[in-house]
PDB file of C-alpha atoms in Angstrom:
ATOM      1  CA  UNK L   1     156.901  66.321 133.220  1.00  0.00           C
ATOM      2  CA  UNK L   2     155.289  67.448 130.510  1.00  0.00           C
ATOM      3  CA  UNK L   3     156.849  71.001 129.125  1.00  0.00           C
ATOM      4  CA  UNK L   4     154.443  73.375 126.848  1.00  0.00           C
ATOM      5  CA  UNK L   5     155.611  74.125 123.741  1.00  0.00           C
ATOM      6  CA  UNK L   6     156.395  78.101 124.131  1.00  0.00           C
ATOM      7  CA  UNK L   7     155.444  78.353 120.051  1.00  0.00           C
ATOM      8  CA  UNK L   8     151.784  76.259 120.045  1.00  0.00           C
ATOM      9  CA  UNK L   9     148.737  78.589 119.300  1.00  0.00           C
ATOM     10  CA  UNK L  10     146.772  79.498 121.868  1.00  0.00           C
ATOM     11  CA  UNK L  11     142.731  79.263 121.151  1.00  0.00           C
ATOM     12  CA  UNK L  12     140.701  81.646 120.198  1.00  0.00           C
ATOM     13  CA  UNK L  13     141.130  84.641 117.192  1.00  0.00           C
ATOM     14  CA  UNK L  14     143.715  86.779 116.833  1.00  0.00           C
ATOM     15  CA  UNK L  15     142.773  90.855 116.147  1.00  0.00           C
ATOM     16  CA  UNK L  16     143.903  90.799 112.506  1.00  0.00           C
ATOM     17  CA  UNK L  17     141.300  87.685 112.340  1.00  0.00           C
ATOM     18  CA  UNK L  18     138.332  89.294 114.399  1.00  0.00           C
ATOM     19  CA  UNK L  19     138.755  92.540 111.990  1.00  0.00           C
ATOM     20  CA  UNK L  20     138.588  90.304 108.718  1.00  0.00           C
ATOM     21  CA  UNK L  21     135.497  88.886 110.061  1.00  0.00           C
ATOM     22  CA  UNK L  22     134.148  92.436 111.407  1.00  0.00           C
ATOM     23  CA  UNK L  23     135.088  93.347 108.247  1.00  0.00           C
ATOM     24  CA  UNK L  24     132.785  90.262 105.971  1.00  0.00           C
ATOM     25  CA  UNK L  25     129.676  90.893 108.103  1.00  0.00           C
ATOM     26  CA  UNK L  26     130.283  94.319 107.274  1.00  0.00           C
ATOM     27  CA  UNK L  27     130.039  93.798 103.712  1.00  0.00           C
ATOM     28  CA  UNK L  28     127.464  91.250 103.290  1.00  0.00           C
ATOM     29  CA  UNK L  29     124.964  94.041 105.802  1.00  0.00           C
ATOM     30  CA  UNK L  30     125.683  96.616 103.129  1.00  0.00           C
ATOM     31  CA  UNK L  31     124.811  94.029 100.639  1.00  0.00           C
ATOM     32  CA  UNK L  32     121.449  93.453 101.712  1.00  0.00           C
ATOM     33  CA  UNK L  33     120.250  96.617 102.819  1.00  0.00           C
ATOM     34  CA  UNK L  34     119.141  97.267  99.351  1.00  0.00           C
ATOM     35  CA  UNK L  35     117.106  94.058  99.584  1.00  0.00           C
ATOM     36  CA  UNK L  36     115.473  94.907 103.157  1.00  0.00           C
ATOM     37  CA  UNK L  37     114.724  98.400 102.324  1.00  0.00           C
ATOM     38  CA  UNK L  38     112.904  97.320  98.926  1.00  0.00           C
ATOM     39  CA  UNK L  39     110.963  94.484 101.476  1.00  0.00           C
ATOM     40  CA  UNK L  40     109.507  97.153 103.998  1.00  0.00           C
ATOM     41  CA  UNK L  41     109.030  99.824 101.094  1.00  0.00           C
ATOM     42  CA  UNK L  42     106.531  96.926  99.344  1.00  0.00           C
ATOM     43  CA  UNK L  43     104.876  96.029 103.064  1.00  0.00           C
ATOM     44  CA  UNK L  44     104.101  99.694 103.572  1.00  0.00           C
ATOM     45  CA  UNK L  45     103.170 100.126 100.064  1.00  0.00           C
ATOM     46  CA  UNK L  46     100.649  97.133 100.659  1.00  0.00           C
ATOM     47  CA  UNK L  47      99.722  98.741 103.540  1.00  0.00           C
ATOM     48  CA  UNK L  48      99.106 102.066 102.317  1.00  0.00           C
ATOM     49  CA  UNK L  49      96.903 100.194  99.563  1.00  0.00           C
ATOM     50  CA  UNK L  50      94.896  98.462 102.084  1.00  0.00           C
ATOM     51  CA  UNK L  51      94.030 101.800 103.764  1.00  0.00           C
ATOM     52  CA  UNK L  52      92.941 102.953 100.678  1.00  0.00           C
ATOM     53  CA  UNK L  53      90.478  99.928 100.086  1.00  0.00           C
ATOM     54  CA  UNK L  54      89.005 100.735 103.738  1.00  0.00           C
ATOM     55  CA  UNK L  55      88.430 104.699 102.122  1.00  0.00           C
ATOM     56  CA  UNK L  56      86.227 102.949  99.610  1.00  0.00           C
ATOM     57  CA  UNK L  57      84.690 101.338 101.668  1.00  0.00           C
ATOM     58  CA  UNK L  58      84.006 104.410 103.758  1.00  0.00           C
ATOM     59  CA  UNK L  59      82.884 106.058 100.561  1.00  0.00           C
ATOM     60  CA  UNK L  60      80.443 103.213  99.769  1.00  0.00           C
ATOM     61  CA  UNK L  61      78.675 103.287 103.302  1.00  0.00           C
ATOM     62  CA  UNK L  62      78.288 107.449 102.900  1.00  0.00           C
ATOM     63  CA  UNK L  63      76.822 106.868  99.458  1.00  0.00           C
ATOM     64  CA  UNK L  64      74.189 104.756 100.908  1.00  0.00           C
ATOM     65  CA  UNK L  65      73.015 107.993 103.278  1.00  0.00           C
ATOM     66  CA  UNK L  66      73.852 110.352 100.882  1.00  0.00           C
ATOM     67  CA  UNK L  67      71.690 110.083  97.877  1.00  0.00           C
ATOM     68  CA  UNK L  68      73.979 107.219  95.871  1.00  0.00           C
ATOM     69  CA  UNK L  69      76.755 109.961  96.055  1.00  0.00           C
ATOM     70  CA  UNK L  70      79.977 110.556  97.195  1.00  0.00           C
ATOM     71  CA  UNK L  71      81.344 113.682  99.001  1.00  0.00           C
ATOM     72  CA  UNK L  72      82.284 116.467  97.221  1.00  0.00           C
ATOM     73  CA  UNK L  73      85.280 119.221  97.811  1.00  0.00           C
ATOM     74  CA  UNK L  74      87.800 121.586  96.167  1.00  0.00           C
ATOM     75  CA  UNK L  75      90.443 119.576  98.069  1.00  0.00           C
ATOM     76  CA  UNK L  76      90.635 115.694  98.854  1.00  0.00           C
ATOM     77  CA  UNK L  77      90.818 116.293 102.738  1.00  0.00           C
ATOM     78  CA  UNK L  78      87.490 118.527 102.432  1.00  0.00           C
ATOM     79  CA  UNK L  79      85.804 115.418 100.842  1.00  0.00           C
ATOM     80  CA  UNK L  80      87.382 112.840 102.759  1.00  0.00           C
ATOM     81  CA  UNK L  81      86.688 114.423 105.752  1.00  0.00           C
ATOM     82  CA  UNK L  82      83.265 113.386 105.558  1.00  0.00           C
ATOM     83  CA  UNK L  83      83.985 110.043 106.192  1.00  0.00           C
ATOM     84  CA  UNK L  84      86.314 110.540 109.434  1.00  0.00           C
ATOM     85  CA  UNK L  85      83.446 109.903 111.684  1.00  0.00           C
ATOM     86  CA  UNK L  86      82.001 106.942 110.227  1.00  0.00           C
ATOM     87  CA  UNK L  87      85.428 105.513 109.991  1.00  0.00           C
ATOM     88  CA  UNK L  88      86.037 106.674 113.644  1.00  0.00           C
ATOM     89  CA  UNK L  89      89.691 107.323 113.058  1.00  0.00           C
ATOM     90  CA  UNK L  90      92.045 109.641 110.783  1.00  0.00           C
ATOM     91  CA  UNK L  91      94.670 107.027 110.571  1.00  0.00           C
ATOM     92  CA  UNK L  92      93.502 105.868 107.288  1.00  0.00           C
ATOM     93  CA  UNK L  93      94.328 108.815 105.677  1.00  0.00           C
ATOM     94  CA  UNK L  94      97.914 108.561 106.840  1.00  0.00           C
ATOM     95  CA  UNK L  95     100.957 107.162 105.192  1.00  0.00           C
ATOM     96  CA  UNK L  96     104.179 107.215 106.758  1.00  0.00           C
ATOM     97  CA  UNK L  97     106.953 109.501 105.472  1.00  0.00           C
ATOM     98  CA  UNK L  98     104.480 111.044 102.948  1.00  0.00           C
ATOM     99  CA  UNK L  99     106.098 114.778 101.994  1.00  0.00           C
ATOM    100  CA  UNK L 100     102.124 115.652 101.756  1.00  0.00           C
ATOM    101  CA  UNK L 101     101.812 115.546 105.799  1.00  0.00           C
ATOM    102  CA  UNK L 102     104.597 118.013 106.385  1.00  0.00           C
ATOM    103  CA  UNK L 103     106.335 118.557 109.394  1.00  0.00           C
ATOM    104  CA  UNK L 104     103.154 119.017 111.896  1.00  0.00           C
ATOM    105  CA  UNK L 105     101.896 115.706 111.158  1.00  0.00           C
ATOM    106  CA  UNK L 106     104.655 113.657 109.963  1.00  0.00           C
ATOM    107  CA  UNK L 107     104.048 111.080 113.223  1.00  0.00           C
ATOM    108  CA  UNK L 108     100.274 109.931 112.530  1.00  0.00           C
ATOM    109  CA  UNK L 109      97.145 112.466 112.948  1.00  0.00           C
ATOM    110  CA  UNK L 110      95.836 114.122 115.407  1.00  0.00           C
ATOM    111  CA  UNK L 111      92.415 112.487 115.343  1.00  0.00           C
ATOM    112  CA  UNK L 112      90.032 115.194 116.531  1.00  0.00           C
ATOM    113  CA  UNK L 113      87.805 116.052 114.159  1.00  0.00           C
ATOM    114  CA  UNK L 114      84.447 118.125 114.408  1.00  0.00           C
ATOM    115  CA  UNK L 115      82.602 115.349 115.943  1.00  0.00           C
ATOM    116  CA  UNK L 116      84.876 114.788 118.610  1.00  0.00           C
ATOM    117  CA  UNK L 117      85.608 116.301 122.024  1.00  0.00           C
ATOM    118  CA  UNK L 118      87.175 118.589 122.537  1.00  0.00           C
ATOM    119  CA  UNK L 119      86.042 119.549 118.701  1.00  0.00           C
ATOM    120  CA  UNK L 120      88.576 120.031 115.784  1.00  0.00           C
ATOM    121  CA  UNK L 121      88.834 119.786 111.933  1.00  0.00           C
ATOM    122  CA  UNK L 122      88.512 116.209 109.857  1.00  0.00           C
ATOM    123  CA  UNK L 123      91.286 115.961 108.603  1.00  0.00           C
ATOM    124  CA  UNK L 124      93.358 119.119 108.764  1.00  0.00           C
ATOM    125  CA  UNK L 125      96.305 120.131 106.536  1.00  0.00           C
ATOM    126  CA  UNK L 126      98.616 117.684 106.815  1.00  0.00           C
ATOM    127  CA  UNK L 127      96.394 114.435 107.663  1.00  0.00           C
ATOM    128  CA  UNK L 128      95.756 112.715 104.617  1.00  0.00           C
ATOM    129  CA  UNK L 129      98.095 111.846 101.907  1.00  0.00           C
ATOM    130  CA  UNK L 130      95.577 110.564  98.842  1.00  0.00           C
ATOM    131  CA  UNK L 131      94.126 112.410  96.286  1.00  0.00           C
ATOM    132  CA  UNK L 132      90.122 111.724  95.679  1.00  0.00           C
ATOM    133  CA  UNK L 133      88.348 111.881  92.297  1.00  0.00           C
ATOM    134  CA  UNK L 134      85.274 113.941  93.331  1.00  0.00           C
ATOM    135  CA  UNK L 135      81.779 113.962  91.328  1.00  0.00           C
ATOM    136  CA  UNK L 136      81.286 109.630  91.374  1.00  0.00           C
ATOM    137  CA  UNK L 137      79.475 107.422  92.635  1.00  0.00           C
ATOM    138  CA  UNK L 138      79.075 103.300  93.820  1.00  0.00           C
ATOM    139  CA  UNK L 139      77.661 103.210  89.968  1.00  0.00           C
ATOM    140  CA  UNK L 140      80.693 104.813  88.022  1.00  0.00           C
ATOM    141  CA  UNK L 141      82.594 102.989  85.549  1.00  0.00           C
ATOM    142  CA  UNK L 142      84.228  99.751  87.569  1.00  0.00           C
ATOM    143  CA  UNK L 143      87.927 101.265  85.994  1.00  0.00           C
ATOM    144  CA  UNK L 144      88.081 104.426  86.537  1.00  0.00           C
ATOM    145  CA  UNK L 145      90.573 105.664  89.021  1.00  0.00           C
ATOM    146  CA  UNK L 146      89.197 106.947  92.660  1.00  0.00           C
ATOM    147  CA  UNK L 147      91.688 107.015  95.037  1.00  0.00           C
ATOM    148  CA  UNK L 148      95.294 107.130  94.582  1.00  0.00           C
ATOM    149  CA  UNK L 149      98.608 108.645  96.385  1.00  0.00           C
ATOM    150  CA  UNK L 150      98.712 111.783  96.879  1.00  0.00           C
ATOM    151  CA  UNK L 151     100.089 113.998  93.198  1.00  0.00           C
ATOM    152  CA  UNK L 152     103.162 116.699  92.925  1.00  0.00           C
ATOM    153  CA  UNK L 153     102.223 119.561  93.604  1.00  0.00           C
ATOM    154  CA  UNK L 154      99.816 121.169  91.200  1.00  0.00           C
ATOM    155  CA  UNK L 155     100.734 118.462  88.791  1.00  0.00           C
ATOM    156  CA  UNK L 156      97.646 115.979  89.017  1.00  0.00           C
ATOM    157  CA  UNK L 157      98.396 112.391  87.618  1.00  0.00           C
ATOM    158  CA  UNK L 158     101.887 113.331  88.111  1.00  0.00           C
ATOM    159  CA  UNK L 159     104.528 112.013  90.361  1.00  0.00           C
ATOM    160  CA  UNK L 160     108.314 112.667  91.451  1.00  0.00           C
ATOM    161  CA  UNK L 161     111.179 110.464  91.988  1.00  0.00           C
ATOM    162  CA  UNK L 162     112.292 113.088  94.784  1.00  0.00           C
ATOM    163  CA  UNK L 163     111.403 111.641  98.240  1.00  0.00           C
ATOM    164  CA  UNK L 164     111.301 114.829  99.982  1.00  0.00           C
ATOM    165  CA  UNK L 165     108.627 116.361  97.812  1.00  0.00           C
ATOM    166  CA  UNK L 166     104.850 115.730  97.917  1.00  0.00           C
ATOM    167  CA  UNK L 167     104.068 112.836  95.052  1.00  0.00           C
ATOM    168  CA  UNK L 168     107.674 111.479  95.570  1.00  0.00           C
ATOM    169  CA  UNK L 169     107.162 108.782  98.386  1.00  0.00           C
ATOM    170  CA  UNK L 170     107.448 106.047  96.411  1.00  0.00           C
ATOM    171  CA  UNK L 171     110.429 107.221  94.347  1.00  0.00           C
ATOM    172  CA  UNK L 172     108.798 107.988  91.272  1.00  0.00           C
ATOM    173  CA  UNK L 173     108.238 104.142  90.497  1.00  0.00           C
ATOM    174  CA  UNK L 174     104.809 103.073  91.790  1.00  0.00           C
ATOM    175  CA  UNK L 175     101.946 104.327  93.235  1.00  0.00           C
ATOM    176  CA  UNK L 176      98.857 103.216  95.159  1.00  0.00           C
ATOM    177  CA  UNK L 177      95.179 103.161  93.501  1.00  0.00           C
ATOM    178  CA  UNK L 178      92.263 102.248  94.205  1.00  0.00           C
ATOM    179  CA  UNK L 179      89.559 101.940  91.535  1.00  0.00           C
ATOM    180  CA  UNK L 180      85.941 102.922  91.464  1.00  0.00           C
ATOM    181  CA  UNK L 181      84.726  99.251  91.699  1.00  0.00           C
ATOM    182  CA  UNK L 182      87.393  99.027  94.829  1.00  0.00           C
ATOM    183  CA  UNK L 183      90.102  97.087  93.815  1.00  0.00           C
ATOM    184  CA  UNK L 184      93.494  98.330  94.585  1.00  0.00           C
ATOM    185  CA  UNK L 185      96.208  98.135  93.098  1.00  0.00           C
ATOM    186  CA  UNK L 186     100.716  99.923  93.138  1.00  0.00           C
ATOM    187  CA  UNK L 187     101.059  99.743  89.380  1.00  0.00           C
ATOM    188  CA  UNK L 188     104.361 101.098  88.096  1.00  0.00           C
ATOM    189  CA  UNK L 189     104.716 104.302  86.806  1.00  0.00           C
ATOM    190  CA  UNK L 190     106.459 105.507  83.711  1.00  0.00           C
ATOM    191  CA  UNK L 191     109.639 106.038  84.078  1.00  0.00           C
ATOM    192  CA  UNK L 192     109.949 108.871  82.333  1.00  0.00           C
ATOM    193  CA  UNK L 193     106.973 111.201  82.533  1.00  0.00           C
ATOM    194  CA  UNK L 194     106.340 109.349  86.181  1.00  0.00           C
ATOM    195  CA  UNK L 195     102.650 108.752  85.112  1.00  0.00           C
ATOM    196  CA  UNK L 196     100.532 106.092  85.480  1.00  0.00           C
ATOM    197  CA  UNK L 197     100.057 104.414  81.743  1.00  0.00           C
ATOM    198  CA  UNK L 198      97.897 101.993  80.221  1.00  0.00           C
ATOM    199  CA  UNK L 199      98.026 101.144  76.494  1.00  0.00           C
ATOM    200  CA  UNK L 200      99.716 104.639  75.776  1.00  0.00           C
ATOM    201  CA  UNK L 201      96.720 106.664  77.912  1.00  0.00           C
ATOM    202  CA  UNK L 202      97.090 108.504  80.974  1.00  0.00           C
ATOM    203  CA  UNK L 203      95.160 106.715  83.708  1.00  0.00           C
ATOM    204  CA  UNK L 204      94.831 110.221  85.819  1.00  0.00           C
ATOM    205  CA  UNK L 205      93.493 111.835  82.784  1.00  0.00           C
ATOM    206  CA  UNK L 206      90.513 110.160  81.240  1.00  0.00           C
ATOM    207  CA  UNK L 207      87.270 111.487  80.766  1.00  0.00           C
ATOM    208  CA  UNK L 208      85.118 111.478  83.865  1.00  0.00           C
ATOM    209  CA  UNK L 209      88.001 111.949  86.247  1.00  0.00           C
ATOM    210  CA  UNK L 210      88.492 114.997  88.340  1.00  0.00           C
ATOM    211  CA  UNK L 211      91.070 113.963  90.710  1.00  0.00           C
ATOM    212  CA  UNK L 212      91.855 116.791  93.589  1.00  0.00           C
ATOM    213  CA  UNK L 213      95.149 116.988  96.038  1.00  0.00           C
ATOM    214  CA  UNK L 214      95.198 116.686  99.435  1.00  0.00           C
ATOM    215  CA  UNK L 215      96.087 119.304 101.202  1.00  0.00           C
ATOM    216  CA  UNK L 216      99.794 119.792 102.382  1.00  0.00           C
ATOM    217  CA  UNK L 217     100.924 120.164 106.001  1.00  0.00           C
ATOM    218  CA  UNK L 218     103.588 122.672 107.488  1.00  0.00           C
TER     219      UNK L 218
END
């Protein structure tokens, strides 16, 4: 008769085991959050730059009807509003966890406009997040700046590393633009005046640019 030996190990871990390896994938998930979160800020990034491309292209198609010309407006959501109904959808205008939709709208748009039933406002306080350079048209200079993210605060071509302020959503170290001949673009910003800089000139503040803000939400 075979007698078990009272002092062999049984299988399996022990606790002080399981909490050392608790304890490892704990570690290596902190490790790589950095790494995931700078993977989905880039994909929304991408995707708020995409969005931006379809504006232009909204802006192209309203030129054609409109005399060669873009919309006009003392905001960006009064000139961009013009193209909600061609575009059939506010969700262009919308990037998620931009400070410049506020509270109201901080889950996507409403998407009743004036056009629409029952009737509302294109794109209300709150419902778009990019700031427009007004007075162009399909036949301005290829380079110059048209679309971008959305400023600080009455600080045009300036933007904050402070996430919970409008202009801060992507930290103060990129942005998204979209140039007159419709390329886009997330360029990196300076890192200490948070403006956009080429060859020691302010992109935001050349001649023939008159960016304007969206509007902010509640």
């Amino acid at each position: 008769m075979k007698v078990k030996n009272p002092y062999q190990r049984r299988g399996g871990f022990t606790l002080v085991e399981l909490l050392v390896v608790i304890s490892i994938i704990a570690i290596l998930a902190t490790a790589s959050f950095p790494a995931m979160n700078a993977v989905l800020t880039n994909a929304r990034m991408n995707a708020s730059m995409q969005n931006a491309v379809n504006i232009h292209k909204g802006l192209v198609n309203y030129a054609s009807g409109s005399s060669g010309l873009y919309p006009d407006g003392n905001t960006a959501n009064e000139a961009l509003g013009y193209l909600v109904d061609d575009l059939t959808s506010e969700k262009p205008f919308y990037v998620s966890g931009d400070p410049w939709h506020g509270q109201t709208f901080a889950k996507g748009p409403d998407n009743l406009w004036e056009f629409s039933s029952p009737s509302g406002t294109a794109l209300e306080a709150g419902e778009n997040a990019y700031a427009f350079s007004v007075g162009m048209s399909p036949e301005s200079d290829a380079r110059l700046p048209l679309i971008a993210s959305g400023f600080t605060e009455g600080g045009v071509g300036t933007y904050t590393n402070d996430q919970t302020k409008p202009g801060g959503r992507w930290k103060g170290k990129k942005c998204v633009i979209v140039y007159a001949d419709g390329k886009g673009d997330t360029p990196e910003l300076d890192r200490k005046s948070f403006k956009l800089m080429e060859n020691g000139y302010d992109v935001f503040g050349q001649d023939g640019v008159d960016f304007k803000n969206p509007v902010k939400g509640n």
